[in-house]
mmCIF file of C-alpha atoms in Angstrom:
data_model
loop_
_atom_site.group_PDB
_atom_site.id
_atom_site.type_symbol
_atom_site.label_atom_id
_atom_site.label_comp_id
_atom_site.label_asym_id
_atom_site.label_seq_id
_atom_site.Cartn_x
_atom_site.Cartn_y
_atom_site.Cartn_z
ATOM 1 C CA GLN A 1 0.324 -0.069 -15.782
ATOM 2 C CA SER A 2 2.340 3.066 -15.080
ATOM 3 C CA ALA A 3 2.388 4.756 -11.707
ATOM 4 C CA LEU A 4 0.067 7.693 -11.127
ATOM 5 C CA THR A 5 1.808 11.058 -11.499
ATOM 6 C CA GLN A 6 2.400 13.253 -8.444
ATOM 7 C CA PRO A 7 4.636 16.296 -7.960
ATOM 8 C CA ALA A 8 7.950 15.293 -6.398
ATOM 9 C CA SER A 9 7.728 17.881 -3.654
ATOM 10 C CA VAL A 10 5.389 20.441 -2.131
ATOM 11 C CA SER A 11 6.189 22.815 0.701
ATOM 12 C CA GLY A 12 4.373 25.281 2.886
ATOM 13 C CA SER A 13 4.659 27.263 6.095
ATOM 14 C CA PRO A 14 2.875 26.271 9.294
ATOM 15 C CA GLY A 15 -0.804 27.184 9.122
ATOM 16 C CA GLN A 16 -0.885 27.351 5.334
ATOM 17 C CA SER A 17 -2.782 25.011 3.001
ATOM 18 C CA ILE A 18 -1.168 22.851 0.357
ATOM 19 C CA THR A 19 -2.598 20.622 -2.367
ATOM 20 C CA ILE A 20 -1.037 17.517 -3.878
ATOM 21 C CA SER A 21 -2.256 16.344 -7.278
ATOM 22 C CA CYS A 22 -2.447 12.775 -8.548
ATOM 23 C CA THR A 23 -2.969 12.287 -12.283
ATOM 24 C CA GLY A 24 -3.932 9.010 -13.877
ATOM 25 C CA SER A 25 -6.232 7.936 -16.678
ATOM 26 C CA SER A 26 -9.759 6.784 -17.373
ATOM 27 C CA SER A 27 -8.605 3.242 -16.488
ATOM 28 C CA ASP A 28 -7.884 4.172 -12.890
ATOM 29 C CA VAL A 29 -8.480 7.575 -11.237
ATOM 30 C CA GLY A 30 -11.056 8.716 -13.782
ATOM 31 C CA GLY A 31 -12.894 5.420 -13.937
ATOM 32 C CA TYR A 32 -13.566 4.705 -10.268
ATOM 33 C CA ASN A 33 -14.249 6.647 -7.069
ATOM 34 C CA LEU A 34 -11.707 4.428 -5.337
ATOM 35 C CA VAL A 35 -8.815 6.814 -4.768
ATOM 36 C CA SER A 36 -6.934 6.606 -1.479
ATOM 37 C CA TRP A 37 -4.161 8.680 0.061
ATOM 38 C CA TYR A 38 -1.405 7.393 2.356
ATOM 39 C CA GLN A 39 1.034 9.236 4.580
ATOM 40 C CA GLN A 40 4.458 7.697 5.173
ATOM 41 C CA HIS A 41 7.054 8.909 7.637
ATOM 42 C CA PRO A 42 10.683 7.741 7.146
ATOM 43 C CA GLY A 43 11.167 4.116 8.095
ATOM 44 C CA LYS A 44 7.470 3.611 8.806
ATOM 45 C CA ALA A 45 4.628 1.830 7.072
ATOM 46 C CA PRO A 46 2.142 3.858 5.026
ATOM 47 C CA LYS A 47 -0.911 5.111 6.938
ATOM 48 C CA LEU A 48 -4.335 5.543 5.353
ATOM 49 C CA MET A 49 -5.480 9.183 5.399
ATOM 50 C CA ILE A 50 -8.279 9.361 2.791
ATOM 51 C CA TYR A 51 -10.321 6.680 1.023
ATOM 52 C CA ASP A 52 -13.006 6.612 -1.680
ATOM 53 C CA VAL A 53 -11.774 10.025 -2.907
ATOM 54 C CA ASN A 54 -12.946 12.116 0.041
ATOM 55 C CA TYR A 55 -13.686 10.011 3.134
ATOM 56 C CA ARG A 56 -11.569 10.167 6.273
ATOM 57 C CA PRO A 57 -11.037 7.069 8.432
ATOM 58 C CA SER A 58 -11.660 7.592 12.122
ATOM 59 C CA GLY A 59 -8.647 9.228 13.692
ATOM 60 C CA THR A 60 -7.637 11.238 10.647
ATOM 61 C CA SER A 61 -7.629 14.978 11.245
ATOM 62 C CA ASN A 62 -10.276 16.996 9.382
ATOM 63 C CA ARG A 63 -7.388 19.138 8.119
ATOM 64 C CA PHE A 64 -7.004 16.462 5.439
ATOM 65 C CA SER A 65 -9.476 16.427 2.558
ATOM 66 C CA GLY A 66 -9.682 14.783 -0.849
ATOM 67 C CA SER A 67 -11.283 15.565 -4.182
ATOM 68 C CA LYS A 68 -11.335 14.404 -7.783
ATOM 69 C CA SER A 69 -12.004 15.920 -11.188
ATOM 70 C CA GLY A 70 -11.744 13.766 -14.277
ATOM 71 C CA ASN A 71 -8.482 11.821 -14.245
ATOM 72 C CA THR A 72 -6.898 13.907 -11.468
ATOM 73 C CA ALA A 73 -7.358 13.502 -7.737
ATOM 74 C CA ALA A 74 -6.075 15.859 -5.076
ATOM 75 C CA LEU A 75 -5.217 15.867 -1.386
ATOM 76 C CA THR A 76 -5.435 19.143 0.504
ATOM 77 C CA ILE A 77 -3.825 19.664 3.880
ATOM 78 C CA SER A 78 -5.049 22.796 5.624
ATOM 79 C CA GLY A 79 -3.508 24.387 8.706
ATOM 80 C CA LEU A 80 -0.169 22.745 7.917
ATOM 81 C CA GLN A 81 1.671 21.411 10.976
ATOM 82 C CA ALA A 82 5.221 20.172 11.514
ATOM 83 C CA GLU A 83 3.936 16.606 11.989
ATOM 84 C CA ASP A 84 2.510 16.655 8.454
ATOM 85 C CA GLU A 85 6.030 16.554 7.021
ATOM 86 C CA ALA A 86 6.166 13.163 5.299
ATOM 87 C CA ASP A 87 5.827 11.402 1.964
ATOM 88 C CA TYR A 88 2.322 11.118 0.531
ATOM 89 C CA TYR A 89 1.135 8.534 -1.985
ATOM 90 C CA CYS A 90 -2.137 8.323 -3.853
ATOM 91 C CA SER A 91 -3.557 4.992 -4.968
ATOM 92 C CA SER A 92 -6.390 3.982 -7.246
ATOM 93 C CA TYR A 93 -8.268 0.846 -8.114
ATOM 94 C CA THR A 94 -7.689 -0.231 -11.716
ATOM 95 C CA THR A 95 -8.174 -3.229 -13.934
ATOM 96 C CA ASN A 96 -5.138 -2.719 -16.155
ATOM 97 C CA ARG A 97 -2.750 -5.644 -15.441
ATOM 98 C CA THR A 98 -3.116 -5.077 -11.712
ATOM 99 C CA LEU A 99 -5.886 -4.160 -9.285
ATOM 100 C CA TYR A 100 -4.256 -1.189 -7.586
ATOM 101 C CA VAL A 101 -1.758 1.394 -8.754
ATOM 102 C CA PHE A 102 0.140 3.846 -6.564
ATOM 103 C CA GLY A 103 1.419 7.322 -7.279
ATOM 104 C CA THR A 104 5.035 8.380 -7.654
ATOM 105 C CA GLY A 105 4.936 10.058 -4.251
ATOM 106 C CA THR A 106 5.175 13.640 -2.974
ATOM 107 C CA LYS A 107 7.514 14.828 -0.254
ATOM 108 C CA VAL A 108 5.799 17.465 1.875
ATOM 109 C CA THR A 109 8.115 19.884 3.645
ATOM 110 C CA VAL A 110 6.951 22.241 6.379
ATOM 111 C CA LEU A 111 9.119 25.336 6.175
ATOM 112 C CA GLN O 1 -6.605 -3.223 18.626
ATOM 113 C CA VAL O 2 -6.204 -4.388 15.044
ATOM 114 C CA GLN O 3 -2.635 -5.493 14.432
ATOM 115 C CA LEU O 4 -0.676 -7.195 11.666
ATOM 116 C CA VAL O 5 2.613 -8.748 12.787
ATOM 117 C CA GLN O 6 5.075 -9.711 10.083
ATOM 118 C CA SER O 7 8.062 -12.036 10.128
ATOM 119 C CA GLY O 8 11.635 -10.813 10.340
ATOM 120 C CA ALA O 9 14.118 -9.587 7.772
ATOM 121 C CA GLU O 10 15.509 -11.992 5.187
ATOM 122 C CA VAL O 11 18.665 -12.099 3.060
ATOM 123 C CA LYS O 12 18.490 -14.327 0.005
ATOM 124 C CA ARG O 13 20.680 -15.264 -2.964
ATOM 125 C CA PRO O 14 19.491 -14.558 -6.511
ATOM 126 C CA GLY O 15 17.309 -17.420 -7.728
ATOM 127 C CA ALA O 16 16.163 -18.382 -4.235
ATOM 128 C CA SER O 17 12.680 -18.092 -2.761
ATOM 129 C CA VAL O 18 11.446 -16.126 0.236
ATOM 130 C CA THR O 19 8.356 -16.551 2.382
ATOM 131 C CA VAL O 20 6.983 -13.718 4.499
ATOM 132 C CA SER O 21 4.251 -14.262 7.077
ATOM 133 C CA CYS O 22 1.644 -11.862 8.439
ATOM 134 C CA LYS O 23 -0.434 -12.668 11.525
ATOM 135 C CA GLY O 24 -3.631 -10.741 12.097
ATOM 136 C CA SER O 25 -5.145 -10.029 15.509
ATOM 137 C CA GLY O 26 -7.846 -7.840 17.029
ATOM 138 C CA TYR O 27 -10.411 -8.571 14.315
ATOM 139 C CA LYS O 28 -12.176 -11.487 12.636
ATOM 140 C CA PHE O 29 -9.404 -12.786 10.366
ATOM 141 C CA ILE O 30 -11.538 -14.517 7.733
ATOM 142 C CA THR O 31 -13.744 -11.471 7.189
ATOM 143 C CA TYR O 32 -11.123 -9.231 5.591
ATOM 144 C CA TYR O 33 -9.086 -9.792 2.448
ATOM 145 C CA MET O 34 -5.329 -9.186 2.762
ATOM 146 C CA HIS O 35 -3.081 -7.303 0.331
ATOM 147 C CA TRP O 36 0.638 -7.676 -0.260
ATOM 148 C CA VAL O 37 2.498 -4.508 -1.243
ATOM 149 C CA ARG O 38 6.218 -3.952 -1.684
ATOM 150 C CA GLN O 39 8.355 -0.838 -1.684
ATOM 151 C CA ALA O 40 11.842 -0.787 -3.182
ATOM 152 C CA PRO O 41 14.397 1.614 -1.676
ATOM 153 C CA GLY O 42 13.505 5.203 -2.533
ATOM 154 C CA GLN O 43 10.476 4.142 -4.573
ATOM 155 C CA GLY O 44 6.724 4.245 -4.161
ATOM 156 C CA PRO O 45 4.654 1.250 -3.092
ATOM 157 C CA GLU O 46 3.801 -1.448 -5.628
ATOM 158 C CA TRP O 47 0.735 -3.674 -5.308
ATOM 159 C CA MET O 48 1.509 -7.381 -5.649
ATOM 160 C CA GLY O 49 -1.654 -9.300 -4.900
ATOM 161 C CA ILE O 50 -4.574 -10.066 -2.608
ATOM 162 C CA ILE O 51 -5.878 -13.160 -0.815
ATOM 163 C CA ASN O 52 -9.294 -13.998 0.583
ATOM 164 C CA PRO O 53 -8.593 -15.681 3.942
ATOM 165 C CA ARG O 54 -12.015 -17.342 3.956
ATOM 166 C CA GLY O 55 -11.706 -19.297 0.700
ATOM 167 C CA GLY O 56 -7.993 -18.928 -0.033
ATOM 168 C CA ASN O 57 -8.606 -17.547 -3.523
ATOM 169 C CA THR O 58 -6.043 -15.056 -4.773
ATOM 170 C CA THR O 59 -5.467 -12.402 -7.426
ATOM 171 C CA SER O 60 -1.989 -11.251 -8.402
ATOM 172 C CA ALA O 61 -0.668 -8.384 -10.463
ATOM 173 C CA GLN O 62 0.222 -9.660 -13.908
ATOM 174 C CA LYS O 63 3.871 -8.794 -13.262
ATOM 175 C CA PHE O 64 4.117 -11.364 -10.424
ATOM 176 C CA GLN O 65 1.708 -14.061 -11.599
ATOM 177 C CA ASP O 66 4.364 -16.677 -12.369
ATOM 178 C CA ARG O 67 6.504 -16.089 -9.251
ATOM 179 C CA LEU O 68 4.060 -15.236 -6.465
ATOM 180 C CA THR O 69 2.061 -17.563 -4.235
ATOM 181 C CA MET O 70 -0.183 -16.388 -1.399
ATOM 182 C CA THR O 71 -1.647 -18.803 1.148
ATOM 183 C CA ARG O 72 -3.345 -18.643 4.516
ATOM 184 C CA ASP O 73 -3.729 -20.657 7.709
ATOM 185 C CA THR O 74 -7.033 -19.802 9.335
ATOM 186 C CA SER O 75 -6.139 -21.751 12.501
ATOM 187 C CA THR O 76 -3.389 -19.238 13.268
ATOM 188 C CA SER O 77 -4.875 -16.178 11.482
ATOM 189 C CA THR O 78 -1.777 -15.974 9.318
ATOM 190 C CA VAL O 79 -1.265 -15.259 5.628
ATOM 191 C CA TYR O 80 1.903 -16.080 3.733
ATOM 192 C CA MET O 81 3.555 -14.599 0.661
ATOM 193 C CA GLU O 82 6.130 -16.629 -1.268
ATOM 194 C CA LEU O 83 8.154 -15.000 -4.032
ATOM 195 C CA ARG O 84 10.309 -17.320 -6.143
ATOM 196 C CA SER O 85 13.259 -16.887 -8.497
ATOM 197 C CA LEU O 86 14.431 -13.798 -6.634
ATOM 198 C CA ARG O 87 16.324 -11.082 -8.527
ATOM 199 C CA TYR O 88 18.371 -8.174 -7.222
ATOM 200 C CA GLU O 89 15.473 -5.848 -8.067
ATOM 201 C CA ASP O 90 13.227 -7.752 -5.639
ATOM 202 C CA THR O 91 15.128 -6.093 -2.790
ATOM 203 C CA ALA O 92 12.396 -4.183 -0.980
ATOM 204 C CA VAL O 93 10.263 -3.863 2.123
ATOM 205 C CA TYR O 94 7.266 -6.168 1.838
ATOM 206 C CA TYR O 95 4.056 -5.184 3.598
ATOM 207 C CA CYS O 96 0.804 -6.951 4.291
ATOM 208 C CA ALA O 97 -2.208 -4.664 4.528
ATOM 209 C CA ARG O 98 -5.793 -5.436 5.460
ATOM 210 C CA ASP O 99 -8.486 -4.647 2.896
ATOM 211 C CA GLY O 100 -11.155 -2.351 4.289
ATOM 212 C CA GLY O 101 -13.225 -2.223 1.114
ATOM 213 C CA ALA O 102 -10.971 -1.477 -1.874
ATOM 214 C CA VAL O 103 -8.614 0.330 0.487
ATOM 215 C CA MET O 104 -5.627 -0.772 2.565
ATOM 216 C CA ASP O 105 -6.748 0.345 5.999
ATOM 217 C CA VAL O 106 -4.264 -1.347 8.367
ATOM 218 C CA TRP O 107 -0.649 -2.130 7.511
ATOM 219 C CA GLY O 108 1.997 -4.366 9.004
ATOM 220 C CA ARG O 109 5.371 -2.866 9.917
ATOM 221 C CA GLY O 110 7.010 -4.439 6.885
ATOM 222 C CA THR O 111 9.610 -7.131 6.248
ATOM 223 C CA THR O 112 12.890 -6.213 4.600
ATOM 224 C CA VAL O 113 13.992 -8.686 1.947
ATOM 225 C CA THR O 114 17.490 -8.227 0.591
ATOM 226 C CA VAL O 115 18.655 -10.127 -2.481
ATOM 227 C CA SER O 116 22.421 -10.296 -2.526
ATOM 228 C CA SER O 117 25.110 -12.652 -3.721
#
């Protein structure tokens, strides 16, 4: 099972919106509405930001939203803030040699 | 509040085994499955396996099936992950994460395992 494909880096100015893509296959992203997104600051554990494609856990800002079309999921951060600078990983349920697969990760830089 | 407290860093020789513990608090331990996820330096997370604290049944990623054992002690609300026959490429931060319904909703702080001769 290969990792899901994400862009290595995305950047934006404060207040702008950015979108991170996450491309998999029909065995994972395209086959289940079980895509999650995690934010990870350096030296810290990942933190759940979005689950089941487009649901926010309590405490997650509504500036974060998720979507999916076919085999590609996306995370949009609107009103970009300095604190959003971090690594972001998508994850999907799968049944191909493992139960969960993560993305390659995207470094978000706030200019 | 919900908290997962993991054991401390480990340094192991190639071929040895390591056991990492994860103690849950602030919620009903047996109600939530627990994942184990690792992250090698500079890499993305990698899912290793999951354990049901109520019955003790486990599922592992095919890659780890012959080296990974997950157990639990319900009396202390603790799950354990043992990885055997360690290789240099097993050097990573190992996390436990609570399952909130096909999602890892609460994570431990991680345990650094270094494999070095």
